[in-house]
Coordinates of N, CA and C in Angstrom, one line a residue:
M19 N -42.9 65.2 -20.8 CA -43.6 66.4 -21.5 C -43.9 67.5 -20.3
E20 N -43.5 68.6 -20.7 CA -43.6 69.8 -19.8 C -44.7 70.2 -19.9
K21 N -45.6 70.5 -18.8 CA -46.9 71.1 -18.8 C -47.1 72.4 -18.0
L22 N -47.5 73.3 -18.3 CA -47.9 74.6 -17.4 C -49.4 74.9 -17.3
H23 N -49.9 75.2 -16.1 CA -51.2 75.6 -15.8 C -51.0 77.3 -15.3
L24 N -51.4 78.1 -16.1 CA -51.2 79.5 -15.7 C -52.5 79.9 -15.2
G25 N -52.4 80.8 -13.8 CA -53.5 81.2 -13.3 C -54.3 80.2 -12.6
C26 N -53.8 79.3 -12.2 CA -54.3 78.0 -11.6 C -55.3 78.2 -10.5
G27 N -55.0 79.2 -9.6 CA -56.0 79.5 -8.5 C -56.1 78.2 -7.6
E28 N -57.1 77.6 -7.3 CA -57.2 76.5 -6.5 C -57.3 75.2 -7.3
D29 N -57.5 75.2 -8.6 CA -57.5 74.1 -9.5 C -56.1 73.5 -10.0
I30 N -55.6 72.9 -9.2 CA -54.1 72.4 -9.1 C -54.3 71.1 -10.0
K31 N -53.4 71.1 -11.1 CA -53.3 69.9 -11.9 C -52.1 69.0 -11.8
K32 N -52.3 67.8 -11.6 CA -51.2 66.8 -11.5 C -50.4 66.9 -12.6
D33 N -49.0 66.6 -12.4 CA -48.0 66.6 -13.4 C -48.0 68.0 -14.2
Y34 N -48.3 69.1 -13.8 CA -48.2 70.3 -14.4 C -47.4 71.2 -13.4
V35 N -46.7 72.2 -13.9 CA -46.3 73.2 -13.2 C -47.5 74.3 -13.1
N36 N -47.8 74.4 -11.8 CA -49.2 75.3 -11.5 C -48.7 76.6 -11.0
L37 N -49.0 77.7 -11.8 CA -48.7 79.0 -11.6 C -49.7 79.9 -11.2
D38 N -49.6 80.6 -9.9 CA -50.6 81.6 -9.7 C -50.1 83.0 -9.1
I39 N -50.7 84.0 -8.9 CA -50.4 85.1 -8.4 C -50.1 85.0 -6.8
K40 N -50.7 84.1 -6.2 CA -50.6 84.2 -4.6 C -50.2 82.7 -4.5
K41 N -49.4 82.3 -3.4 CA -49.1 81.2 -2.9 C -50.2 80.5 -2.3
S42 N -50.4 79.3 -2.5 CA -51.3 78.4 -1.9 C -51.0 77.1 -2.1
L43 N -51.7 76.1 -1.4 CA -51.4 74.6 -1.5 C -51.3 74.2 -3.0
G44 N -50.2 73.6 -3.5 CA -50.0 72.9 -4.8 C -49.7 74.0 -5.8
V45 N -49.4 75.4 -5.5 CA -48.9 76.3 -6.4 C -47.3 76.1 -6.5
D46 N -46.8 75.8 -7.8 CA -45.5 75.5 -7.7 C -44.6 76.9 -7.9
V47 N -45.2 77.9 -8.8 CA -44.5 79.0 -9.1 C -45.6 80.2 -8.7
V48 N -45.1 81.3 -8.0 CA -45.7 82.3 -7.8 C -45.3 83.5 -8.8
H49 N -46.3 84.0 -9.4 CA -45.7 85.1 -10.3 C -47.0 85.9 -10.9
D50 N -46.9 87.0 -11.1 CA -47.9 88.1 -11.7 C -47.9 88.1 -13.1
L51 N -48.9 87.7 -13.7 CA -48.8 87.5 -15.1 C -48.8 88.8 -16.1
T52 N -49.0 90.1 -15.2 CA -48.9 91.2 -15.8 C -47.3 91.7 -15.9
K53 N -46.5 90.8 -15.4 CA -45.0 91.2 -15.2 C -44.2 90.4 -16.3
F54 N -43.4 90.9 -17.1 CA -42.8 90.3 -18.2 C -41.3 90.4 -18.2
P55 N -40.7 89.6 -18.5 CA -41.0 88.1 -19.0 C -41.4 87.2 -17.8
Y56 N -42.1 86.1 -18.3 CA -42.4 85.3 -17.3 C -41.3 84.3 -16.9
P57 N -41.3 83.8 -15.7 CA -40.0 83.2 -15.1 C -39.7 81.7 -15.9
F58 N -39.7 81.7 -17.1 CA -39.5 80.4 -17.7 C -38.6 80.8 -19.0
K59 N -37.6 79.9 -19.2 CA -36.7 79.8 -20.2 C -37.6 79.5 -21.9
D60 N -37.1 80.1 -22.8 CA -37.7 80.0 -24.1 C -37.7 78.4 -24.3
N61 N -38.9 78.1 -25.0 CA -39.1 76.8 -25.6 C -39.1 75.7 -24.5
T62 N -40.0 75.9 -23.4 CA -39.8 75.0 -22.4 C -41.1 74.1 -22.1
F63 N -42.2 74.5 -22.7 CA -43.3 73.8 -22.6 C -44.1 73.2 -23.7
D64 N -44.5 71.9 -23.8 CA -45.1 71.0 -24.7 C -46.6 71.3 -24.5
L65 N -47.3 71.9 -23.4 CA -48.9 72.1 -23.2 C -48.7 73.3 -22.4
I66 N -49.5 74.2 -22.4 CA -50.0 75.2 -21.7 C -51.5 75.5 -21.5
E67 N -52.0 75.5 -20.2 CA -53.4 75.6 -20.3 C -53.6 77.0 -19.6
M68 N -54.7 77.7 -19.9 CA -55.1 79.0 -19.2 C -56.5 79.3 -19.2
H69 N -57.2 79.0 -18.3 CA -58.6 79.1 -18.0 C -59.3 80.2 -17.4
H70 N -60.0 81.0 -18.1 CA -60.5 82.3 -17.5 C -59.6 83.2 -16.6
V71 N -58.6 83.5 -17.4 CA -57.5 84.1 -16.7 C -57.1 85.4 -17.7
L72 N -57.2 85.4 -19.2 CA -56.8 86.3 -19.9 C -57.6 87.5 -19.9
E73 N -58.9 87.4 -19.5 CA -60.0 88.4 -19.4 C -59.5 89.2 -18.3
H74 N -58.6 88.9 -17.3 CA -58.3 89.7 -16.2 C -57.1 90.7 -16.5
L75 N -56.3 90.2 -17.6 CA -54.8 90.9 -17.7 C -55.1 92.1 -18.8
E76 N -54.5 93.2 -18.4 CA -54.5 94.4 -19.4 C -53.8 94.2 -20.5
N77 N -52.8 93.5 -20.9 CA -52.2 93.3 -22.1 C -52.2 91.9 -22.7
P78 N -53.3 91.7 -23.2 CA -53.5 90.2 -23.8 C -52.3 89.9 -24.8
L79 N -52.2 91.0 -25.6 CA -51.1 90.8 -26.8 C -49.7 90.3 -26.1
K80 N -49.1 91.2 -25.3 CA -48.0 90.6 -24.6 C -48.1 89.2 -23.8
V81 N -49.2 88.9 -23.3 CA -49.3 87.7 -22.5 C -49.3 86.6 -23.8
I82 N -49.9 86.8 -24.8 CA -50.2 85.7 -25.8 C -48.6 85.5 -26.3
E83 N -47.8 86.6 -26.6 CA -46.4 86.6 -27.0 C -45.5 85.8 -25.9
E84 N -45.8 85.9 -24.7 CA -45.1 85.1 -23.8 C -45.4 83.7 -23.8
L85 N -46.6 83.3 -24.0 CA -47.1 82.0 -24.3 C -46.3 81.3 -25.3
W86 N -46.2 82.0 -26.4 CA -45.5 81.7 -27.6 C -44.0 81.6 -27.2
R87 N -43.4 82.4 -26.6 CA -42.0 82.4 -26.4 C -41.6 81.2 -25.5
I88 N -42.4 80.9 -24.4 CA -42.2 79.8 -23.5 C -42.7 78.4 -24.1
S89 N -43.3 78.2 -25.2 CA -43.9 77.1 -25.7 C -42.8 76.6 -26.7
K90 N -42.6 75.2 -26.7 CA -41.9 74.5 -27.8 C -42.6 74.6 -29.1
P91 N -41.9 74.5 -30.1 CA -42.3 74.5 -31.5 C -43.3 73.2 -31.5
G92 N -44.6 73.7 -32.0 CA -45.7 72.5 -32.1 C -46.4 72.3 -30.7
A93 N -46.0 72.8 -29.8 CA -46.7 73.0 -28.6 C -48.2 73.2 -28.6
K94 N -49.0 72.6 -27.7 CA -50.5 73.0 -27.7 C -50.8 74.0 -26.7
V95 N -51.5 74.9 -26.9 CA -52.1 75.9 -25.8 C -53.5 76.0 -25.8
I96 N -54.2 75.8 -24.7 CA -55.4 75.7 -24.5 C -56.0 76.6 -23.6
I97 N -56.7 77.8 -24.1 CA -57.2 79.0 -23.6 C -58.7 79.1 -23.7
S98 N -59.3 79.3 -22.4 CA -60.8 79.4 -22.4 C -61.1 81.0 -21.9
V99 N -62.0 81.6 -22.3 CA -62.2 83.0 -22.0 C -63.8 83.1 -22.1
P100 N -64.3 84.0 -21.3 CA -65.8 84.2 -21.5 C -66.1 84.9 -22.6
H101 N -67.3 84.6 -23.3 CA -67.6 85.2 -24.6 C -68.4 86.6 -24.1
W102 N -68.0 87.6 -25.2 CA -68.5 88.8 -24.8 C -70.1 88.9 -24.7
S103 N -70.8 87.9 -25.3 CA -72.4 88.0 -25.2 C -73.0 87.5 -24.0
H104 N -72.1 87.2 -23.0 CA -72.5 86.3 -21.9 C -72.7 87.4 -20.6
F105 N -73.6 87.5 -19.6 CA -73.8 88.7 -18.8 C -72.6 88.5 -17.8
T106 N -72.1 87.3 -17.6 CA -70.9 87.0 -16.7 C -69.7 87.8 -17.0
A107 N -69.4 87.8 -18.5 CA -68.3 88.7 -18.9 C -68.4 90.2 -18.4
Y108 N -69.4 90.6 -18.0 CA -69.6 92.1 -17.6 C -69.6 92.1 -16.2
G109 N -70.1 90.9 -15.4 CA -70.4 91.0 -14.0 C -69.4 90.8 -13.2
D110 N -68.2 90.7 -13.6 CA -66.9 90.6 -12.7 C -66.2 91.9 -13.1
L111 N -66.1 92.7 -12.0 CA -65.3 94.0 -12.2 C -63.9 93.9 -12.5
T112 N -63.2 92.6 -12.2 CA -61.9 92.5 -12.6 C -61.8 92.1 -14.2
H113 N -62.8 91.9 -15.0 CA -62.6 91.7 -16.3 C -62.3 93.1 -17.0
V114 N -61.1 93.0 -17.9 CA -60.7 94.2 -18.7 C -60.7 93.9 -20.0
N115 N -61.2 92.7 -20.5 CA -61.0 92.3 -21.9 C -62.2 91.5 -22.1
Y116 N -62.8 91.6 -23.2 CA -64.1 90.9 -23.8 C -63.7 90.3 -25.1
F117 N -64.0 88.9 -25.5 CA -63.4 88.2 -26.4 C -64.6 87.6 -27.3
S118 N -64.2 87.2 -28.7 CA -65.0 86.7 -29.6 C -64.3 85.5 -30.2
S119 N -64.8 84.9 -31.1 CA -64.3 83.8 -31.7 C -63.1 84.2 -32.6
A120 N -63.0 85.6 -32.9 CA -61.8 86.0 -33.8 C -60.5 86.4 -33.2
L121 N -60.4 86.1 -31.8 CA -59.3 86.4 -31.1 C -58.2 85.9 -31.8
F122 N -57.9 84.7 -32.1 CA -56.6 84.1 -32.6 C -56.3 84.3 -34.2
I123 N -57.4 84.8 -34.9 CA -57.2 85.1 -36.4 C -56.2 85.9 -36.5
Y124 N -55.9 86.8 -35.5 CA -54.8 87.8 -35.4 C -53.5 87.2 -35.8
Y125 N -53.3 85.9 -35.2 CA -52.1 85.3 -35.0 C -51.8 84.2 -36.3
E126 N -52.8 83.9 -37.1 CA -52.7 83.0 -38.1 C -51.7 83.3 -39.1
Q127 N -51.2 82.4 -39.7 CA -50.2 82.5 -40.8 C -50.6 83.4 -41.9
N128 N -51.5 83.3 -42.3 CA -52.0 84.1 -43.7 C -52.7 85.5 -43.2
N129 N -52.6 85.9 -42.0 CA -53.1 87.3 -41.7 C -52.2 88.4 -42.0
P130 N -52.4 89.2 -42.9 CA -51.4 90.0 -43.3 C -51.4 91.5 -42.3
D131 N -52.4 91.5 -41.5 CA -52.6 92.6 -40.8 C -51.8 92.5 -39.5
Y132 N -51.2 91.6 -39.0 CA -50.5 91.4 -37.7 C -49.1 92.1 -37.9
Y133 N -48.8 93.0 -36.7 CA -47.7 93.7 -37.0 C -46.4 92.9 -36.7
S134 N -46.6 91.8 -36.3 CA -45.4 90.9 -36.1 C -45.3 89.5 -36.8
K135 N -44.6 89.4 -37.6 CA -44.5 88.0 -38.4 C -44.0 86.9 -37.5
R136 N -43.4 87.1 -36.2 CA -42.9 86.1 -35.6 C -43.9 85.4 -34.7
V137 N -44.6 85.8 -34.0 CA -45.6 85.3 -33.1 C -46.9 84.5 -33.8
R138 N -46.8 83.2 -34.0 CA -47.7 82.7 -35.0 C -48.3 81.3 -34.1
F139 N -49.7 81.1 -34.4 CA -50.3 80.1 -33.7 C -51.3 79.5 -35.0
K140 N -51.7 78.0 -34.9 CA -52.6 77.7 -35.8 C -53.8 77.3 -34.6
V141 N -54.9 77.7 -35.2 CA -56.2 77.5 -34.4 C -56.6 76.0 -34.8
L142 N -56.5 75.1 -33.9 CA -56.9 73.8 -34.1 C -58.5 73.5 -33.9
R143 N -58.7 74.2 -33.0 CA -60.3 74.1 -32.5 C -60.6 75.3 -31.8
K144 N -61.9 75.6 -31.9 CA -62.6 76.7 -31.1 C -64.1 76.1 -30.7
K145 N -64.3 76.3 -29.8 CA -65.5 75.8 -29.2 C -66.5 76.6 -28.4
F146 N -67.5 76.7 -28.7 CA -68.6 77.8 -27.8 C -69.2 76.7 -26.8
T147 N -69.3 77.1 -25.6 CA -70.2 76.5 -24.7 C -71.2 77.2 -24.1
A148 N -72.4 76.6 -23.8 CA -73.6 77.4 -23.3 C -73.4 77.6 -21.7
T149 N -72.6 76.7 -20.9 CA -72.3 76.9 -19.6 C -70.8 76.5 -19.4
R150 N -70.3 77.0 -18.4 CA -68.9 76.7 -18.0 C -68.9 75.2 -17.2
T151 N -70.1 74.8 -16.7 CA -70.2 73.6 -16.0 C -70.6 72.6 -17.0
N152 N -70.4 71.3 -16.3 CA -70.8 70.1 -17.2 C -72.2 70.0 -17.0
S153 N -73.1 70.9 -17.6 CA -74.6 70.6 -17.3 C -75.1 69.5 -17.9
L154 N -75.9 68.8 -17.4 CA -76.5 67.5 -17.8 C -77.3 67.7 -19.1
W155 N -78.1 68.8 -19.3 CA -78.9 69.0 -20.2 C -78.4 70.3 -21.1
A156 N -78.0 71.3 -20.6 CA -77.7 72.6 -21.4 C -76.5 72.2 -22.5
N157 N -75.3 71.9 -22.0 CA -74.3 71.9 -22.9 C -74.5 70.7 -24.0
P158 N -75.0 69.4 -23.6 CA -75.4 68.4 -24.7 C -76.4 69.0 -25.8
I159 N -77.2 69.7 -25.3 CA -78.3 70.2 -26.2 C -77.9 71.5 -27.1
L160 N -77.3 72.4 -26.3 CA -77.1 73.8 -26.8 C -75.8 74.0 -27.5
N161 N -74.8 73.3 -27.1 CA -73.4 73.4 -27.8 C -73.3 73.3 -29.1
P162 N -74.0 72.0 -29.4 CA -74.0 71.8 -31.1 C -74.7 72.8 -31.9
I163 N -75.7 73.4 -31.4 CA -76.4 74.5 -32.0 C -75.4 75.7 -31.9
L164 N -75.0 76.1 -30.9 CA -73.9 77.3 -30.8 C -72.8 77.0 -31.9
N165 N -72.2 75.8 -32.0 CA -71.2 75.6 -32.9 C -71.5 75.3 -34.3
L166 N -72.7 75.3 -34.6 CA -73.1 74.8 -36.1 C -72.6 75.9 -37.0
S167 N -72.6 77.2 -36.8 CA -72.1 78.1 -37.5 C -71.8 79.3 -36.4
Q168 N -70.5 79.3 -36.1 CA -69.8 80.2 -35.1 C -70.0 81.6 -35.5
V169 N -70.0 82.1 -36.9 CA -70.2 83.3 -37.4 C -71.9 83.7 -37.3
F170 N -72.8 82.9 -37.5 CA -74.1 83.0 -37.3 C -74.5 83.2 -35.7
T171 N -73.8 82.4 -35.1 CA -74.0 82.3 -33.6 C -73.6 84.0 -33.1
E172 N -72.6 84.5 -33.6 CA -71.9 85.8 -33.1 C -72.8 86.9 -33.7
L173 N -73.1 86.7 -35.0 CA -73.9 87.8 -35.5 C -75.3 88.0 -35.3
V174 N -76.0 86.6 -34.9 CA -77.5 86.8 -34.7 C -77.9 85.9 -33.5
L175 N -77.6 84.7 -33.3 CA -77.9 83.8 -32.2 C -77.6 84.2 -30.8
C176 N -76.3 84.6 -30.7 CA -76.1 85.2 -29.2 C -76.7 86.2 -28.6
K177 N -77.7 86.9 -29.5 CA -78.4 87.9 -28.8 C -79.6 87.4 -28.0
F178 N -79.9 85.9 -28.5 CA -81.1 85.2 -27.8 C -80.7 84.2 -26.9
L179 N -79.4 83.6 -27.4 CA -78.9 82.4 -26.8 C -77.3 82.8 -26.5
P180 N -77.0 83.4 -25.3 CA -75.5 83.8 -25.0 C -74.6 82.6 -25.0
V181 N -73.4 83.0 -25.4 CA -72.3 81.8 -25.2 C -71.6 82.1 -24.1
S182 N -71.5 81.2 -23.3 CA -70.7 81.4 -21.9 C -69.2 81.5 -22.0
Q183 N -68.7 80.6 -22.8 CA -67.1 80.8 -22.8 C -66.9 80.1 -24.3
I184 N -65.5 80.6 -24.8 CA -65.0 80.1 -25.9 C -63.6 79.4 -25.5
I185 N -63.6 77.9 -25.9 CA -62.3 77.3 -25.7 C -61.7 77.2 -27.0
F186 N -60.2 77.6 -26.9 CA -59.5 77.7 -27.9 C -58.4 76.5 -27.8
V187 N -58.0 75.8 -28.9 CA -56.9 74.8 -28.8 C -56.0 75.4 -29.9
L188 N -54.7 75.7 -29.7 CA -53.9 76.3 -30.5 C -52.6 75.4 -30.6
E189 N -51.9 75.4 -31.8 CA -50.7 74.9 -32.1 C -49.7 76.1 -32.3
V190 N -48.6 76.0 -31.6 CA -47.5 76.9 -31.7 C -46.7 76.8 -32.9
K191 N -46.5 77.7 -33.7 CA -45.9 77.7 -35.0 C -44.6 78.4 -34.8
K192 N -43.5 77.7 -35.1 CA -42.1 78.5 -34.8 C -41.1 78.1 -36.0

C-alpha cells in the first residue's frame, strides 16, 4: 500500500512518503504544493493524508485535482482543515482559505454545478471536532453535539460553540 503525507512538517509518518516544502529529518520529498504538477505519477497512492495544509494554499481547486490525479481509483484521502467559525482560522496570517462542511459537495457525483466531470470524490465521512488535540473532556462531550446535525451546527450552533476543525475522509472516484 502506497501512502503519502502531504505537508508533513515535523509529523513524520512511518511507512508513508513524507512531503514538505523544506528538507528536515524524515522528509522524503521536498516540494512546494503551489507548484503543479506534483512530483508523482498518475494513480500512485492508495492513501493520502493532508492535515492543516489546504488553508495555506492559494489554489485549493488545483490542489484537490492533483490529489485526485496521483491517487489510485478507490484510494482514500484524509484532509483536515480549520473550520471558518473558529478564531484560530483567522489567527494565522498564512491562512488564505476558510472552509465549511460543504467543501467536497462540489466534487460529488450528483453535483451538476461542477465545471469538470472528471475529478470526483465520494465523501465517506466528515467530522467536526471541538479541539485539535485529544482533549480528555472537550472532544468526548462536545464532538457528538457538534456532529448531531452539521447543518444546524454551521447555521446556528457554531456562533456559540465554534468548530475547531473538520476532518474529511474521501474516496477517489475514477
